CSV table of C-alpha atoms in Angstrom, one decimal:
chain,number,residue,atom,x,y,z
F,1,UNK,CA,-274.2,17.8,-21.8
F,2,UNK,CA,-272.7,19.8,-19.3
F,3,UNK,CA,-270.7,18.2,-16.3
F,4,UNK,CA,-269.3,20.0,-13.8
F,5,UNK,CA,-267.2,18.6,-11.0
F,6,UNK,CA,-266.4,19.7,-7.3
F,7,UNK,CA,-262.9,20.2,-6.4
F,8,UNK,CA,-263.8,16.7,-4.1
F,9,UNK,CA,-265.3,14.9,-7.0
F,10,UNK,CA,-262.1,15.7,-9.2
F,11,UNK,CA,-260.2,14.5,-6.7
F,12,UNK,CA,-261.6,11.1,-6.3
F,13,UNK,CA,-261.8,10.8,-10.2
F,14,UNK,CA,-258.2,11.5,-10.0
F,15,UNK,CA,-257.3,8.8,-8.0
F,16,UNK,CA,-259.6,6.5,-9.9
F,17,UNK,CA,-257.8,7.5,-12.8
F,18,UNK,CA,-254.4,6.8,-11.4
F,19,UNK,CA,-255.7,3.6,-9.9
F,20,UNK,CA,-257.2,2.4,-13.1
F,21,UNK,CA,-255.7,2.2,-16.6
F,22,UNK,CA,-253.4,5.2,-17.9
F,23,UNK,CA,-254.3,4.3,-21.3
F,24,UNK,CA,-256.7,7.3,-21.1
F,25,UNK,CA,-254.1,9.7,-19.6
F,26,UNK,CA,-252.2,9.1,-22.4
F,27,UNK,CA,-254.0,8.9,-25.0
F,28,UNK,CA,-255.6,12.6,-23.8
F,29,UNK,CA,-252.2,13.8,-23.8
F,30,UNK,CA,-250.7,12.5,-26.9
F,31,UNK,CA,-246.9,11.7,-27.7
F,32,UNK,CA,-244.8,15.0,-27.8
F,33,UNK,CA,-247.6,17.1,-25.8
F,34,UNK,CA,-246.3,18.2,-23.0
F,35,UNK,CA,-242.7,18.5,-24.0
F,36,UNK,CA,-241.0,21.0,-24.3
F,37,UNK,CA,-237.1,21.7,-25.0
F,38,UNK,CA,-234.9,23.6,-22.9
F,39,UNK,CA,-231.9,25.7,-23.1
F,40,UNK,CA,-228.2,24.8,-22.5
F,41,UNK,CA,-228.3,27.3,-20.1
F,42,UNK,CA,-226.2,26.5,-16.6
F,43,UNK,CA,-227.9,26.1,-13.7
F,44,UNK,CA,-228.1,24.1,-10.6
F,45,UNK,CA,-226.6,21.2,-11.5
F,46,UNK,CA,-226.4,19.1,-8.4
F,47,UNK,CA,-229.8,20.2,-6.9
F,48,UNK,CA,-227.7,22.2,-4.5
F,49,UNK,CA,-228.8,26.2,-4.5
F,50,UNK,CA,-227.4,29.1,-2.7
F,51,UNK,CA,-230.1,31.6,-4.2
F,52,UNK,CA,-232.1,33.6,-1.2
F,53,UNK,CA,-235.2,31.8,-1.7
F,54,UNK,CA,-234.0,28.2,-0.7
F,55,UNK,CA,-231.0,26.0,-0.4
F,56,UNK,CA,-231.5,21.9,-1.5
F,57,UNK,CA,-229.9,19.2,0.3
F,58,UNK,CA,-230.0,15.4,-0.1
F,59,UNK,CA,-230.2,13.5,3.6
F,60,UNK,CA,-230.4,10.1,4.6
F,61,UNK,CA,-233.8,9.3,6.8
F,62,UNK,CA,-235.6,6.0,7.7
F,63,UNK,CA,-238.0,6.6,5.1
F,64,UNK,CA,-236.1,6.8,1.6
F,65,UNK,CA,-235.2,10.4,0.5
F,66,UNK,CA,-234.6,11.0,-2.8
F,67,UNK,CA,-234.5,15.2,-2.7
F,68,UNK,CA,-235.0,17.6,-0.2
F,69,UNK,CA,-235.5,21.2,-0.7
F,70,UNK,CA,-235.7,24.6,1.2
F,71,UNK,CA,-237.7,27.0,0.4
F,72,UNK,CA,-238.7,30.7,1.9
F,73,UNK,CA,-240.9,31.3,5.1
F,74,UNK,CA,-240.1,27.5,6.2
F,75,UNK,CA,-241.2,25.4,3.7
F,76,UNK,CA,-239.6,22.2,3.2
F,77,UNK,CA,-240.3,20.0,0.2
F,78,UNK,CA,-239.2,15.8,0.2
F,79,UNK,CA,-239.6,13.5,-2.6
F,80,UNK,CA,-239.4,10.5,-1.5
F,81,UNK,CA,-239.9,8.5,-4.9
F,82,UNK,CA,-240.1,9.1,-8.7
F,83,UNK,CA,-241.4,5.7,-10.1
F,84,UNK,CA,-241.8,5.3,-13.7
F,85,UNK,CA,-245.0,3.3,-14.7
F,86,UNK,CA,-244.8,1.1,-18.0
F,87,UNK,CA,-248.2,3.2,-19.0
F,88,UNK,CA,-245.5,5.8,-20.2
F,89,UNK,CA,-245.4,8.1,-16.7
F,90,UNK,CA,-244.1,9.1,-13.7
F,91,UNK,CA,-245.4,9.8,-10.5
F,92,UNK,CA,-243.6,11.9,-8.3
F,93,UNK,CA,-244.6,11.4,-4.7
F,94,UNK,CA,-243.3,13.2,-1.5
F,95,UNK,CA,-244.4,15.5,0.9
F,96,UNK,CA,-244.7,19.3,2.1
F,97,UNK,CA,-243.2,20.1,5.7
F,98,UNK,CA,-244.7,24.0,7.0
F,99,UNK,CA,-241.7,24.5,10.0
F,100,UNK,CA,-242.6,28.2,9.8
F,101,UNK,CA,-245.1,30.1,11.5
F,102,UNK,CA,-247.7,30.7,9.6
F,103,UNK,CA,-250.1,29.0,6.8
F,104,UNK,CA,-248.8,28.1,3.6
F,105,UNK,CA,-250.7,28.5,0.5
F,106,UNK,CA,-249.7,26.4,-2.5
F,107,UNK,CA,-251.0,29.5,-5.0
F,108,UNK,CA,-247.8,29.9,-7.2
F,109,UNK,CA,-247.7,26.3,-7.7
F,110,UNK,CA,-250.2,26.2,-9.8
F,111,UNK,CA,-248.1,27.6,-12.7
F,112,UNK,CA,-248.9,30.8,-14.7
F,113,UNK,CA,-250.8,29.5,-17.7
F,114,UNK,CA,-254.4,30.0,-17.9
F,115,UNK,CA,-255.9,26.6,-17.8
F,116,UNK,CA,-253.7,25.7,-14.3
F,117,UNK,CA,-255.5,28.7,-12.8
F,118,UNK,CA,-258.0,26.8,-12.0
F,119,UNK,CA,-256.4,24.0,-10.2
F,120,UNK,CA,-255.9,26.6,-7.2
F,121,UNK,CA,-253.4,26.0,-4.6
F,122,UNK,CA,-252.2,22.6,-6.2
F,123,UNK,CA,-248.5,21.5,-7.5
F,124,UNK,CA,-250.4,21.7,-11.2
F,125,UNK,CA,-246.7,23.9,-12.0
F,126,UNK,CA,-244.0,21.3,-11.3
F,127,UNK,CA,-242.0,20.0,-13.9
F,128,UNK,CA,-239.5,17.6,-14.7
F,129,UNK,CA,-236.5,18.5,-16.7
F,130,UNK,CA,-234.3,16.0,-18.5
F,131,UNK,CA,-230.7,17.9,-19.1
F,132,UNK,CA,-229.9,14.6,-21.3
F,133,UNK,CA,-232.7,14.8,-24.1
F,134,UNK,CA,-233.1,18.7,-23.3
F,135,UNK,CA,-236.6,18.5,-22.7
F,136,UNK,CA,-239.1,20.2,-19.8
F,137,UNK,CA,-241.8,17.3,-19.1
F,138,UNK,CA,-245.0,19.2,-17.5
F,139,UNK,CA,-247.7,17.8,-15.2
F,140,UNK,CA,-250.1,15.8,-16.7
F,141,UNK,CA,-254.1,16.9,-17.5
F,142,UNK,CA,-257.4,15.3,-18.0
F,143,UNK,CA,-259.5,16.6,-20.5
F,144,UNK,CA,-261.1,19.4,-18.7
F,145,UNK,CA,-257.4,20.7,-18.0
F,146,UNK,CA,-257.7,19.3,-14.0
F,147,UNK,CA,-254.4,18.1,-13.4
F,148,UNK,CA,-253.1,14.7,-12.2
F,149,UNK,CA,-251.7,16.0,-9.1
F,150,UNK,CA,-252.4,17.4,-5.5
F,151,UNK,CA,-255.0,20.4,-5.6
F,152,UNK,CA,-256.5,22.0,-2.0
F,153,UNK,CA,-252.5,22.3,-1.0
F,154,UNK,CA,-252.6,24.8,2.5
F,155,UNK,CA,-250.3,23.6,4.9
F,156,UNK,CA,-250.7,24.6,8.4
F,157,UNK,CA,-247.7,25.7,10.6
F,158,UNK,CA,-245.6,22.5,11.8
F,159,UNK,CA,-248.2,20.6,9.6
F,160,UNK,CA,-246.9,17.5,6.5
F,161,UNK,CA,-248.9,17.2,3.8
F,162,UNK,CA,-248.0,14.4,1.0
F,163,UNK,CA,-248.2,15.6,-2.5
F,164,UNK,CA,-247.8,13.9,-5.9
F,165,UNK,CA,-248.0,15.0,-9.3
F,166,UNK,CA,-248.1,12.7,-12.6
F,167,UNK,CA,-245.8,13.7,-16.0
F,168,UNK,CA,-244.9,11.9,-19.5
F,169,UNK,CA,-242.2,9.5,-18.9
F,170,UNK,CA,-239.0,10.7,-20.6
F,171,UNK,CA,-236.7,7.8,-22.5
F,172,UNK,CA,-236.1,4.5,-20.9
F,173,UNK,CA,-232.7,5.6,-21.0
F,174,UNK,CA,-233.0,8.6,-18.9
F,175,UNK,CA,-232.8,7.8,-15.3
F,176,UNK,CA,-232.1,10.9,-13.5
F,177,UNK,CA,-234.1,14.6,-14.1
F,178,UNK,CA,-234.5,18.0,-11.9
F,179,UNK,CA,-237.9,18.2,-10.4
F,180,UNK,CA,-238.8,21.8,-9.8
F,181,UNK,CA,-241.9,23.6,-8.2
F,182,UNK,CA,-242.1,27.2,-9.0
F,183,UNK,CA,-240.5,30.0,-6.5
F,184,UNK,CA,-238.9,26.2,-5.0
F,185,UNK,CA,-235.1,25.7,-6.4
F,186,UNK,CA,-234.5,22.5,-8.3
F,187,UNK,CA,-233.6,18.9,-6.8
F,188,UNK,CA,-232.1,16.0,-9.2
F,189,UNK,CA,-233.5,12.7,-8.5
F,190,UNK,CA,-233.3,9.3,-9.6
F,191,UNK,CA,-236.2,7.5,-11.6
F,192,UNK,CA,-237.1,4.2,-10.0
F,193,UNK,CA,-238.5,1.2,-12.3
């Protein structure tokens, strides 16, 4: 049998899914799937960027603030927590500030590989990197390749929209990772829990 679901429909079954048991997240995604090592190549260390297409800055607020980054056109990403669940994940949650002028499209968040494409504008390309263990950690799936994170991401001009993606938990013993959205520059944050 053939089931097909609206963009809507995979949203709520989403959130049940997060709200439930991640026994099945896991289980669909197996133990070294979706890992992925990484180079000792130098780069932004600190989450601070001078590269043209964003700078990254960490700032105090009333609401907690782990990362804040800059990106082109007025776009202005905040994570405001990075909670590791004892299901084996982490959910990254925050939220996407337009202060520019004109709609923004999440489209090259998706990432480039073929089964994200159909996440549309989404933050289905985010990873997490761990520079400890060397590893890239990306954004969890369900079995019909939806990811476990925001999809239907166009923000308006001046507009917030919160955002939150799902990925393997790296080692207990790894409390700190760089969070990256494509074409966005990288922002270290701490792992709560």
């Amino acid at each position: 049998m053939d089931i097909r679901l609206t963009t809507e429909a995979r949203r709520r079954l989403v959130a049940v899914v997060m709200a439930a048991s991640v026994a099945f997240t896991v289980a669909s995604c197996g133990g070294e799937e979706g890992n992925e090592k990484v180079n000792d190549s130098p780069k932004a260390s600190s989450g601070q960027s001078k590269e043209p297409t964003g700078e990254t800055s960490e700032k105090p607020d009333s609401e907690e603030i782990l990362a804040q980054v800059k990106g082109a056109d007025g776009i202005v990403v905040t994570i405001n927590s990075a909670d590791r669940d004892s299901g084996g994940f982490i959910t990254v949650n925050g939220q996407v500030e337009n202060t520019g002028d004109k709609i923004f499209v999440a489209g090259e968040w998706r990432g480039q590989e073929t089964e994200l494409l159909k996440n549309g504008a989404s933050t289905a390309g985010a990873v997490l990197v761990d520079k400890q263990g060397k590893k890239k950690y990306f954004v969890l799936r369900d079995t019909d390749g939806g990811c476990l994170c925001t999809t239907g991401l166009t923000v308006k001009a001046g507009q917030k929209v919160p955002i939150f993606a799902q990925f393997p938990a790296p080692p207990e013993d790894v409390t700190e990772v760089d969070f990256q959205l494509p074409t966005m520059p990288p922002a270290t944050i701490a792992i709560s829990g």
